């Protein structure tokens, strides 16, 4: 809007120092410019792509691991997730909850059987070259996550986000793009199914 | 320990296991322009050399389709061709009787430069003489390709093709699309978002307008001609799915193997009969994979990463085969025996791009692998479902960022016992980059009669399209 352009009380020239220009324009421009919202993660910290990458990498790797049972596949998922973010960072950075977006992308990517096959093949060929890493966890914990992965996918994702990520229902609903009640249903059914297959002292917990 | 404690403890163990992991340096994808510039330079250098030694059109490695003679492609020095006076006529449009069936052998076959084939004309693959055309492509940066090599792409009569696209258009939204198998024109854009997995979709074995997907406890049918979605079989399970197997019906049968997760008790193997609308529940599933009907319909096979189980018609295990199958498909040898064809990277059996397990005898033989003079399988090897009318034919692709023999190629496996043959049809020219993720690995499909193959490729760009190879 022409009417909204700032007015200054003295002429500006190319030679005018930038600091002077800024000082002259700032009081007039400030009300016209949207405040730059910091990128908000779950912890509310303002950050850049690199900071998001550093901060979220391990949590996303863990989420990918519990959903797939394979560290190489999880690494592949995390790399692809951050690549998606990097490609459209200008847009992603404006989201209120970048962390939720990252998790949504990763969770959706984790459902591809083809991706799993490809990553497994990559892992095997890497093993031959002795340059891969695994996650070592006790066998009973490994069985717990295997039981989670055997659940219907949305139930498994809900359980993983609830127990691995400690996410509240509302955040899980945001990540999975569904309602709170749907999350509660997935959680209830998933826990009931796990109670049937995992030995535990309380029996079914649903 | 109660369930909550078990889950929290399991989460703590994973945190502990990952506590020493620090993020590797992030490698942003190279801009498409940079990749294309690099590829253009490579193409210029390689292509310049190739141009000097390339065969003339008359010397192109065409094959007499009647005698089915395979001609090795050996670029020979030739004179500079005269400019084509009929520039408006697609010089590379190939009549069907001139199509090549590719080459055989396991020798290294470097990739020659080749322009991306167009939608309306066949181009000749310079390394094999095979005719290729672009079947369908979407908007720049998009993916339009067969859902997955081990998911049925062609319908029962080969008239329709099921694909997956990542971006919508005026006619459709992102997701599954069904196009005319001849023209590539959009026929339907079914909403299959309720499917338990994008790959858990399967065509009916006889009705060309019907496909199925699993959704919760139901096997749901979608009718292409009407657009109607109906519950085909209400199973009574709490949920059904395919587990680690892709959902497939089998030629000549209306059987579809499933996993049935009941309201209580262990998960069971199950078989849905789409013709009768009934479901057969078997014993407890010992692995998280659905049974897949053998081509003969006499039994089932279950594959997971620990081995192969052969089930009889009652879903009881009758045989185990010690083979760690990666990409795999049920097929039938030329003599009619039921087999599982697999890519094997390791385990108790020999390795290979093509390893065949006889489901009746349990015998394992390597058709293409180090035991037969071929290389260790490239990591992105995929096998298609077998051609439904020719279950001895399977499309094969290989993918790796490392060049080598039988690498980054589209091939056709023709099973015939000890005379089985792998015909090398084309380099797919799909280049791994982080933009594409695993989609760039190329997926393959073969038509019911084995006369056409589809494969996807990004052709060294940021757009993944689907291409067609016409076979004699």
XYZ file of C-alpha atoms in Angstrom:
678
model
C 0.000 0.000 0.000
C 1.433 3.324 -1.037
C -0.111 5.021 1.954
C 1.667 2.658 4.244
C 5.147 3.459 3.002
C 7.245 5.090 5.680
C 7.966 8.776 5.607
C 11.205 10.176 6.824
C 11.940 13.742 7.644
C 15.195 14.072 5.742
C 16.349 12.833 2.331
C 18.320 9.613 2.007
C 21.209 9.148 -0.418
C 23.292 6.201 -1.478
C 26.063 7.530 0.653
C 23.916 7.645 3.770
C 25.357 5.200 6.285
C 23.244 2.076 6.747
C 23.008 2.639 10.453
C 21.540 6.067 9.834
C 19.053 4.653 7.362
C 18.042 1.984 9.836
C 17.693 4.493 12.632
C 15.554 6.722 10.490
C 13.330 3.982 9.116
C 12.962 1.694 12.043
C 10.370 3.632 14.046
C 8.228 3.918 10.950
C 8.761 0.395 9.585
C 8.426 -1.555 12.769
C 4.638 -1.382 13.011
C 4.353 -2.451 9.374
C 6.471 -5.556 9.572
C 5.244 -8.756 11.140
C 7.435 -9.649 14.029
C 9.719 -12.505 13.080
C 8.426 -15.462 14.994
C 11.102 -17.674 16.389
C 10.883 -21.286 15.297
C 9.142 -23.049 18.086
C 9.972 -26.582 18.988
C 8.359 -28.542 21.721
C 10.706 -26.869 24.148
C 9.916 -23.478 22.721
C 13.477 -22.639 21.709
C 14.239 -20.309 18.791
C 16.656 -21.961 16.428
C 17.986 -22.544 12.919
C 17.975 -25.622 10.705
C 21.356 -26.692 12.004
C 20.235 -26.278 15.577
C 17.068 -28.248 14.901
C 19.154 -30.955 13.268
C 21.533 -31.168 16.203
C 18.761 -31.073 18.764
C 16.314 -33.474 17.150
C 18.595 -36.002 15.493
C 18.918 -38.437 18.365
C 15.227 -38.377 19.301
C 14.201 -38.954 15.703
C 16.783 -41.709 15.346
C 15.284 -43.391 18.382
C 11.766 -43.007 17.042
C 12.853 -44.503 13.738
C 14.608 -47.316 15.570
C 11.656 -48.336 17.718
C 9.365 -48.203 14.679
C 11.625 -50.233 12.406
C 13.923 -52.199 14.692
C 16.927 -51.264 12.603
C 19.434 -48.521 13.161
C 20.509 -48.284 9.492
C 16.880 -47.959 8.450
C 16.322 -45.396 11.185
C 19.348 -43.421 9.996
C 17.974 -43.529 6.478
C 14.607 -42.269 7.687
C 16.135 -39.452 9.700
C 18.325 -38.372 6.808
C 15.349 -38.337 4.449
C 13.229 -36.480 6.977
C 15.795 -33.731 7.415
C 16.303 -33.588 3.672
C 12.600 -32.895 3.287
C 12.912 -30.203 5.916
C 15.992 -28.696 4.302
C 14.356 -28.544 0.880
C 11.498 -26.436 2.172
C 13.092 -24.913 5.229
C 11.762 -21.428 4.599
C 8.251 -22.794 4.820
C 8.906 -25.381 7.511
C 10.570 -22.813 9.717
C 7.288 -20.920 9.847
C 5.408 -23.846 11.292
C 4.374 -23.489 14.893
C 5.671 -26.914 15.703
C 8.595 -28.006 13.577
C 9.222 -30.998 15.798
C 5.736 -32.331 15.162
C 6.203 -31.868 11.434
C 9.506 -33.745 11.486
C 7.949 -36.624 13.378
C 4.968 -36.755 11.039
C 7.267 -37.027 8.040
C 9.369 -39.720 9.681
C 6.378 -41.744 10.848
C 4.811 -41.655 7.388
C 8.057 -42.629 5.706
C 8.524 -45.529 8.081
C 5.521 -47.389 6.680
C 7.084 -48.195 3.327
C 8.013 -51.834 3.031
C 10.093 -51.055 -0.019
C 12.122 -48.572 1.943
C 12.713 -51.169 4.616
C 13.873 -53.717 2.079
C 16.185 -51.208 0.451
C 17.663 -50.120 3.754
C 18.114 -53.706 4.879
C 20.004 -54.494 1.703
C 22.095 -51.387 2.235
C 22.778 -52.520 5.784
C 23.831 -55.998 4.715
C 26.187 -54.701 2.075
C 27.580 -52.257 4.627
C 28.122 -55.079 7.087
C 30.201 -56.807 4.456
C 32.318 -53.698 4.316
C 32.345 -53.526 8.133
C 31.110 -50.004 8.379
C 27.758 -50.054 10.051
C 26.593 -49.539 13.598
C 23.874 -51.155 15.624
C 21.952 -50.291 18.747
C 22.497 -52.778 21.518
C 19.610 -53.114 23.935
C 18.669 -55.934 26.321
C 16.758 -58.798 24.769
C 13.588 -58.259 26.791
C 13.416 -54.630 25.662
C 14.031 -55.740 22.120
C 11.061 -58.106 22.446
C 8.895 -55.287 23.757
C 9.598 -53.132 20.713
C 9.179 -56.084 18.390
C 5.727 -56.592 19.901
C 4.986 -52.907 19.366
C 6.009 -53.144 15.718
C 3.698 -56.118 15.235
C 0.706 -53.942 16.151
C -1.352 -52.249 13.445
C 0.730 -49.320 12.234
C -1.204 -46.457 13.814
C -1.284 -48.264 17.163
C 2.463 -48.892 16.969
C 3.126 -45.261 16.095
C 0.961 -44.061 18.953
C 2.679 -46.367 21.429
C 6.106 -45.272 20.191
C 5.272 -41.585 20.455
C 3.717 -42.042 23.883
C 6.388 -44.181 25.480
C 9.548 -43.431 23.534
C 8.908 -39.733 23.085
C 6.803 -39.130 26.195
C 4.453 -37.043 24.078
C 1.087 -36.034 25.527
C -2.059 -37.095 23.703
C -2.579 -33.703 22.086
C 0.890 -33.659 20.541
C 0.534 -37.205 19.280
C -2.754 -36.182 17.691
C -1.006 -33.279 16.006
C 1.796 -35.492 14.732
C -0.550 -38.168 13.416
C -3.072 -35.606 12.224
C -6.003 -37.150 13.999
C -8.218 -36.370 16.966
C -7.345 -36.797 20.612
C -9.984 -39.497 20.983
C -8.498 -41.439 18.088
C -5.112 -41.359 19.784
C -6.665 -42.595 23.005
C -8.339 -45.428 21.120
C -5.074 -46.422 19.425
C -3.307 -46.257 22.745
C -5.939 -48.332 24.520
C -6.090 -50.996 21.818
C -2.337 -51.077 21.436
C -1.796 -51.505 25.151
C -4.454 -54.201 25.329
C -2.815 -56.091 22.479
C 0.615 -55.745 24.093
C -0.710 -56.938 27.415
C -1.838 -60.125 25.700
C 1.517 -60.913 24.155
C 3.953 -59.529 26.715
C 4.243 -61.247 30.056
C 3.486 -58.697 32.777
C 2.291 -58.902 36.323
C -0.957 -56.988 35.879
C -2.256 -58.791 32.854
C -4.380 -56.795 30.409
C -4.209 -53.136 31.228
C -6.724 -51.617 28.865
C 6.782 -55.561 36.029
C 3.587 -54.072 34.651
C 3.109 -53.053 31.036
C 3.778 -49.361 31.613
C 7.024 -50.149 33.388
C 8.015 -52.558 30.622
C 7.480 -49.919 27.951
C 9.220 -47.177 29.902
C 12.094 -49.520 30.624
C 12.336 -50.496 26.970
C 12.385 -46.812 26.028
C 15.117 -46.151 28.582
C 17.173 -48.990 27.128
C 16.941 -47.478 23.654
C 17.967 -44.074 25.034
C 20.911 -45.705 26.692
C 21.818 -47.516 23.500
C 21.737 -44.259 21.550
C 23.319 -42.059 24.204
C 26.690 -41.961 22.512
C 25.285 -41.206 19.068
C 26.019 -37.748 17.780
C 24.499 -36.438 14.567
C 26.684 -36.925 11.518
C 27.271 -33.786 9.444
C 24.123 -33.069 7.486
C 24.686 -33.327 3.773
C 22.133 -31.177 2.026
C 21.046 -32.460 -1.365
C 22.856 -30.902 -4.248
C 20.575 -28.575 -6.187
C 19.147 -30.285 -9.241
C 20.977 -27.782 -11.369
C 24.322 -28.806 -9.953
C 23.613 -32.460 -10.485
C 22.454 -31.846 -13.981
C 25.495 -29.759 -14.729
C 27.743 -32.519 -13.445
C 25.842 -35.138 -15.355
C 25.882 -33.016 -18.450
C 29.656 -32.743 -18.168
C 29.981 -36.480 -17.682
C 27.612 -37.089 -20.547
C 29.584 -34.686 -22.716
C 32.841 -36.444 -21.995
C 31.490 -39.975 -22.249
C 29.101 -39.122 -25.023
C 31.802 -37.528 -27.079
C 33.751 -40.732 -27.007
C 30.681 -42.806 -27.648
C 29.622 -40.616 -30.552
C 32.900 -41.355 -32.262
C 32.506 -45.098 -31.947
C 28.741 -45.517 -31.905
C 27.065 -47.791 -34.425
C 24.978 -46.314 -37.160
C 21.240 -46.946 -37.030
C 21.650 -49.820 -39.440
C 24.158 -51.389 -37.117
C 22.027 -50.961 -34.024
C 21.778 -54.158 -32.041
C 18.348 -55.087 -33.253
C 17.162 -58.611 -32.902
C 15.101 -60.742 -35.173
C 12.021 -61.298 -33.052
C 11.113 -64.494 -34.894
C 14.345 -66.293 -34.255
C 14.789 -64.573 -30.899
C 18.489 -64.333 -31.546
C 20.315 -62.296 -28.976
C 22.918 -59.966 -30.340
C 25.620 -58.613 -28.111
C 25.928 -54.869 -28.314
C 29.439 -53.992 -29.332
C 29.825 -50.374 -30.344
C 31.718 -50.313 -33.597
C 33.354 -47.354 -35.317
C 31.082 -45.925 -37.942
C 30.819 -42.936 -40.201
C 29.080 -39.761 -39.116
C 25.438 -40.211 -40.100
C 23.775 -37.909 -42.546
C 21.301 -35.476 -40.998
C 17.817 -36.933 -40.967
C 15.862 -35.257 -43.799
C 12.571 -36.224 -42.181
C 13.150 -34.404 -38.971
C 9.441 -34.271 -38.183
C 9.200 -38.031 -38.181
C 10.349 -39.612 -34.945
C 13.411 -41.403 -36.227
C 13.472 -43.727 -33.254
C 9.854 -44.815 -33.364
C 10.274 -48.542 -33.421
C 7.894 -50.951 -35.086
C 7.171 -53.926 -32.866
C 9.007 -56.389 -35.089
C 12.273 -54.564 -34.532
C 12.274 -54.670 -30.773
C 15.275 -56.189 -29.108
C 15.197 -58.726 -26.337
C 18.378 -57.332 -24.904
C 21.644 -59.052 -24.223
C 22.818 -61.806 -21.943
C 25.991 -62.528 -20.020
C 27.408 -60.937 -16.899
C 30.029 -58.660 -18.449
C 30.359 -55.075 -17.374
C 28.187 -52.867 -19.544
C 29.039 -49.195 -19.025
C 26.135 -46.809 -19.271
C 26.117 -44.756 -22.444
C 24.453 -41.353 -22.569
C 20.816 -41.434 -23.546
C 18.300 -38.631 -23.642
C 15.186 -39.105 -21.585
C 12.685 -40.908 -23.844
C 9.638 -38.945 -24.863
C 6.021 -39.748 -24.241
C 5.082 -40.267 -27.870
C 8.014 -42.170 -29.314
C 10.229 -45.120 -28.614
C 13.918 -44.453 -28.218
C 16.581 -47.094 -28.544
C 18.655 -47.897 -25.488
C 22.177 -47.594 -26.927
C 23.677 -50.327 -24.776
C 21.105 -53.037 -25.435
C 19.087 -52.027 -28.486
C 15.853 -52.173 -26.543
C 12.983 -49.804 -27.333
C 11.928 -47.537 -24.470
C 9.290 -44.861 -24.218
C 8.203 -42.645 -21.390
C 4.879 -44.004 -20.180
C 3.844 -41.284 -17.760
C 5.388 -38.408 -15.881
C 4.074 -35.786 -13.520
C 4.975 -32.236 -12.718
C 8.639 -31.343 -12.232
C 9.917 -32.650 -8.936
C 7.174 -35.233 -8.605
C 7.153 -39.017 -8.477
C 4.831 -41.166 -10.593
C 5.760 -44.814 -10.452
C 4.539 -48.325 -9.694
C 3.674 -48.500 -6.011
C 6.305 -51.129 -5.328
C 7.852 -53.899 -7.378
C 6.214 -56.545 -5.238
C 2.797 -54.942 -5.391
C 0.725 -55.839 -8.447
C 0.844 -53.012 -10.961
C -1.174 -54.385 -13.885
C -4.788 -55.471 -13.426
C -6.125 -58.895 -14.394
C -6.336 -58.274 -18.144
C -3.448 -55.845 -18.406
C -5.654 -52.908 -19.388
C -5.055 -50.791 -16.282
C -2.007 -49.840 -14.268
C -1.891 -48.897 -10.602
C 0.657 -46.203 -9.812
C 1.505 -43.883 -6.942
C 2.119 -40.181 -7.369
C 3.486 -37.743 -4.854
C 1.854 -34.632 -6.234
C -1.655 -33.987 -7.337
C -2.824 -32.590 -10.641
C -6.013 -31.108 -12.024
C -7.372 -34.641 -12.242
C -6.156 -36.166 -9.035
C -4.631 -35.678 -5.655
C -1.384 -37.175 -4.430
C -1.725 -40.889 -3.821
C -2.720 -43.920 -5.846
C -3.849 -43.423 -9.416
C -5.112 -45.855 -12.025
C -4.224 -45.134 -15.626
C -4.897 -46.717 -18.983
C -2.146 -49.252 -19.640
C -1.919 -48.256 -23.275
C -2.138 -44.495 -23.231
C -1.170 -43.624 -19.672
C -4.295 -41.476 -19.414
C -5.923 -41.089 -16.021
C -8.807 -43.461 -15.390
C -9.379 -43.094 -11.678
C -7.842 -41.641 -8.556
C -9.159 -43.900 -5.818
C -8.894 -42.792 -2.236
C -6.981 -45.692 -0.735
C -5.800 -43.722 2.253
C -7.573 -46.191 4.534
C -5.245 -48.958 3.361
C -2.972 -50.174 6.107
C 0.068 -49.458 3.922
C 0.380 -47.815 0.522
C 1.793 -51.091 -0.752
C -0.987 -53.247 0.704
C -3.156 -53.025 -2.387
C -3.870 -55.908 -4.724
C -5.772 -56.356 -7.975
C -8.450 -59.030 -8.270
C -7.085 -62.006 -10.186
C -10.011 -62.159 -12.613
C -12.088 -58.957 -12.439
C -10.065 -56.229 -14.191
C -12.063 -53.452 -12.518
C -11.557 -54.537 -8.947
C -8.768 -54.100 -6.475
C -8.532 -54.794 -2.773
C -6.916 -53.286 0.257
C -6.972 -54.026 3.955
C -8.491 -51.555 6.355
C -8.822 -52.446 10.007
C -10.719 -55.745 10.207
C -12.029 -55.582 6.644
C -10.868 -56.541 3.201
C -12.204 -53.666 1.143
C -12.832 -53.687 -2.598
C -12.673 -50.725 -4.951
C -14.459 -50.853 -8.292
C -12.705 -48.795 -10.948
C -15.729 -48.563 -13.237
C -18.107 -47.264 -10.582
C -15.746 -45.735 -8.056
C -17.564 -47.634 -5.326
C -15.752 -48.852 -2.244
C -17.318 -51.776 -0.378
C -16.415 -54.197 2.335
C -15.642 -57.400 0.435
C -14.974 -59.562 3.462
C -15.653 -58.706 7.082
C -13.129 -60.970 8.691
C -14.057 -60.931 12.360
C -10.419 -60.262 13.218
C -9.532 -57.134 15.140
C -7.241 -56.169 12.303
C -5.905 -57.784 9.148
C -2.812 -57.033 7.161
C 0.040 -58.454 5.179
C 2.803 -57.985 7.732
C 6.147 -58.026 6.018
C 4.689 -59.485 2.819
C 3.166 -57.399 0.060
C -0.441 -58.208 -0.591
C -0.809 -60.300 -3.680
C -3.349 -62.554 -5.138
C -2.133 -65.299 -7.410
C -2.970 -65.936 -11.026
C -5.912 -68.234 -11.512
C -6.931 -68.163 -7.876
C -9.072 -65.837 -5.844
C -7.019 -66.404 -2.713
C -5.278 -63.701 -0.748
C -3.082 -64.450 2.238
C -3.490 -62.310 5.349
C -2.464 -61.958 8.942
C -5.432 -61.988 11.312
C -4.901 -60.208 14.592
C -7.784 -61.369 16.782
C -9.355 -59.496 19.656
C -7.619 -61.939 21.953
C -5.041 -64.619 21.373
C -2.121 -64.799 19.013
C -2.007 -63.574 15.444
C -2.984 -66.212 12.893
C -2.362 -66.852 9.253
C -5.495 -66.510 7.185
C -6.618 -66.746 3.581
C -9.429 -64.688 2.108
C -11.328 -66.087 -0.858
C -12.548 -63.066 -2.787
C -14.789 -65.161 -4.989
C -16.784 -66.713 -2.160
C -16.335 -63.888 0.346
C -15.079 -66.348 2.949
C -12.017 -66.401 5.144
C -9.997 -69.376 6.341
C -8.204 -68.913 9.645
C -5.151 -71.097 10.189
C -2.772 -71.684 13.035
C -0.727 -69.162 14.944
C 1.558 -67.125 12.739
C 5.117 -67.808 13.795
C 6.444 -64.827 11.862
C 4.984 -61.418 11.063
C 4.263 -62.134 7.424
C 1.147 -63.223 5.571
C 1.066 -66.434 3.539
C 1.169 -65.961 -0.198
C -0.538 -68.486 -2.480
C 1.689 -70.567 -4.697
C 1.000 -70.227 -8.393
C -0.419 -73.770 -8.487
C -2.826 -72.943 -5.664
C -1.729 -76.035 -3.741
C -0.166 -74.240 -0.807
C 1.351 -71.066 0.517
C 4.711 -69.562 1.232
C 5.667 -67.262 4.090
C 8.847 -65.239 3.886
C 10.524 -63.214 6.554
C 14.098 -62.315 7.206
C 14.811 -65.584 8.995
C 13.778 -67.987 6.278
C 10.999 -69.371 4.148
C 8.087 -71.473 5.366
C 6.036 -73.601 3.014
C 2.438 -74.156 4.133
C -0.090 -76.648 2.837
C -3.656 -75.739 1.930
C -4.615 -75.987 5.617
C -1.997 -73.362 6.472
C 0.154 -75.881 8.320
C 3.911 -75.691 7.939
C 5.201 -78.565 5.842
C 8.703 -77.359 5.039
C 11.253 -74.737 5.965
C 13.831 -73.519 3.502
C 16.996 -71.934 4.826
C 17.241 -68.898 2.637
C 17.286 -65.250 3.670
C 15.230 -63.661 0.943
C 15.391 -59.912 0.453
C 13.233 -58.881 -2.506
C 11.271 -61.966 -3.519
C 8.305 -63.220 -5.497
C 6.403 -66.455 -6.030
C 6.693 -67.793 -9.548
C 6.540 -70.983 -11.544
C 9.348 -72.598 -13.430
C 8.877 -73.617 -17.044
C 8.094 -77.167 -15.940
C 5.261 -75.925 -13.733
C 6.985 -76.330 -10.397
C 6.244 -73.722 -7.742
C 9.277 -71.649 -6.828
C 10.254 -68.636 -4.795
C 12.633 -66.302 -6.598
C 14.670 -64.070 -4.328
C 17.613 -61.745 -4.100
C 19.870 -63.042 -1.354
C 22.566 -60.975 0.331
C 23.738 -63.516 2.857
C 22.681 -66.205 5.273
C 22.836 -69.966 5.038
C 22.378 -70.190 1.279
C 24.544 -68.855 -1.507
C 24.108 -65.212 -2.428
C 22.865 -63.796 -5.665
C 20.646 -61.396 -7.535
C 18.554 -64.385 -8.583
C 18.302 -67.364 -6.263
C 15.509 -69.869 -6.835
C 14.016 -72.084 -4.135
C 11.867 -75.010 -5.239
C 8.894 -74.933 -2.883
C 8.122 -78.613 -3.412
C 11.561 -80.060 -2.812
C 13.237 -77.261 -0.872
C 16.160 -77.301 -3.306
C 17.968 -74.000 -3.750
C 19.877 -72.988 -6.847
C 21.691 -69.791 -7.759
C 20.791 -68.542 -11.213
C 22.653 -65.239 -11.090
C 25.230 -64.838 -8.353
C 28.886 -65.321 -7.504
C 28.432 -69.100 -7.850
C 27.540 -68.615 -11.512
C 30.116 -65.958 -12.325
C 27.943 -62.953 -11.607
C 28.776 -60.257 -9.057
C 27.494 -59.968 -5.498
C 24.025 -58.402 -5.759
C 23.884 -54.610 -5.870
C 22.105 -53.349 -2.782
C 18.997 -52.015 -4.517
C 17.916 -55.181 -6.299
C 14.177 -55.612 -6.731
C 12.057 -58.321 -8.300
C 8.584 -57.715 -9.650
C 5.604 -59.957 -9.149
C 5.587 -62.655 -11.812
C 3.627 -62.055 -15.002
C 0.245 -63.531 -14.158
C -0.226 -65.345 -17.482
C 3.471 -66.193 -17.769
C 4.528 -66.883 -14.179
C 7.975 -67.845 -15.445
C 8.689 -64.190 -16.285
C 9.842 -61.648 -13.694
C 11.102 -58.103 -14.113
C 14.322 -57.327 -12.263
C 16.123 -54.130 -11.468
C 19.395 -53.434 -9.724
C 20.514 -50.205 -8.149
C 23.662 -48.913 -6.549
C 25.765 -45.807 -6.385
C 28.689 -48.036 -7.328
C 29.027 -48.948 -10.998
C 29.638 -52.541 -11.976
C 28.360 -55.526 -13.915
C 24.610 -56.063 -13.728
C 24.295 -52.826 -11.804
C 21.676 -50.145 -12.443
C 19.995 -52.293 -15.042
C 16.472 -53.365 -15.926
C 16.339 -57.071 -16.747
C 13.896 -59.837 -17.553
C 14.233 -63.189 -15.836
C 12.897 -66.130 -17.799
C 12.755 -69.236 -15.618
C 13.547 -72.501 -17.339
C 15.342 -74.785 -14.923
C 19.052 -74.893 -15.630
C 18.454 -72.939 -18.821
C 16.995 -69.958 -16.977
C 18.120 -66.720 -18.501
C 18.492 -63.118 -17.437
C 18.041 -60.743 -20.352
C 19.599 -57.343 -19.810
C 17.226 -54.783 -21.291
C 18.363 -51.320 -20.281
C 20.200 -49.095 -17.878
C 17.527 -47.315 -15.910
C 19.666 -44.197 -15.524
C 18.131 -43.425 -12.147
C 20.648 -41.725 -9.928
C 20.516 -41.824 -6.174
C 20.133 -38.489 -4.536
C 18.720 -37.465 -1.235
C 15.807 -35.604 -2.790
C 14.298 -38.800 -4.050
C 14.999 -40.954 -1.053
C 14.484 -44.568 -1.851
C 12.045 -43.821 -4.698
C 14.996 -43.308 -7.014
C 15.891 -46.958 -6.692
C 13.484 -47.697 -9.554
C 10.529 -50.020 -9.325
C 9.653 -52.588 -11.971
C 6.497 -54.296 -13.177
C 5.590 -56.727 -15.927
C 2.291 -57.060 -17.791
C 0.191 -60.223 -17.398
C 1.289 -61.634 -20.771
C 4.915 -60.605 -20.327
C 4.910 -58.370 -23.396
C 5.569 -55.097 -21.613
C 7.574 -53.927 -18.652
C 7.391 -50.722 -16.682
C 10.216 -49.215 -14.707
C 10.655 -45.917 -12.934
C 13.643 -43.636 -13.111
C 14.567 -40.083 -12.227
C 16.784 -40.037 -15.326
C 19.290 -38.016 -13.356
C 16.773 -35.283 -12.630
C 14.533 -34.456 -9.688
C 11.464 -35.955 -11.375
C 10.686 -39.652 -11.219
C 8.673 -40.894 -14.183
C 7.640 -44.323 -15.408
C 8.995 -45.809 -18.633
C 7.881 -48.713 -20.759
C 9.891 -51.409 -22.440
C 8.070 -53.234 -25.213
C 9.181 -56.826 -25.568
C 8.734 -58.945 -28.672
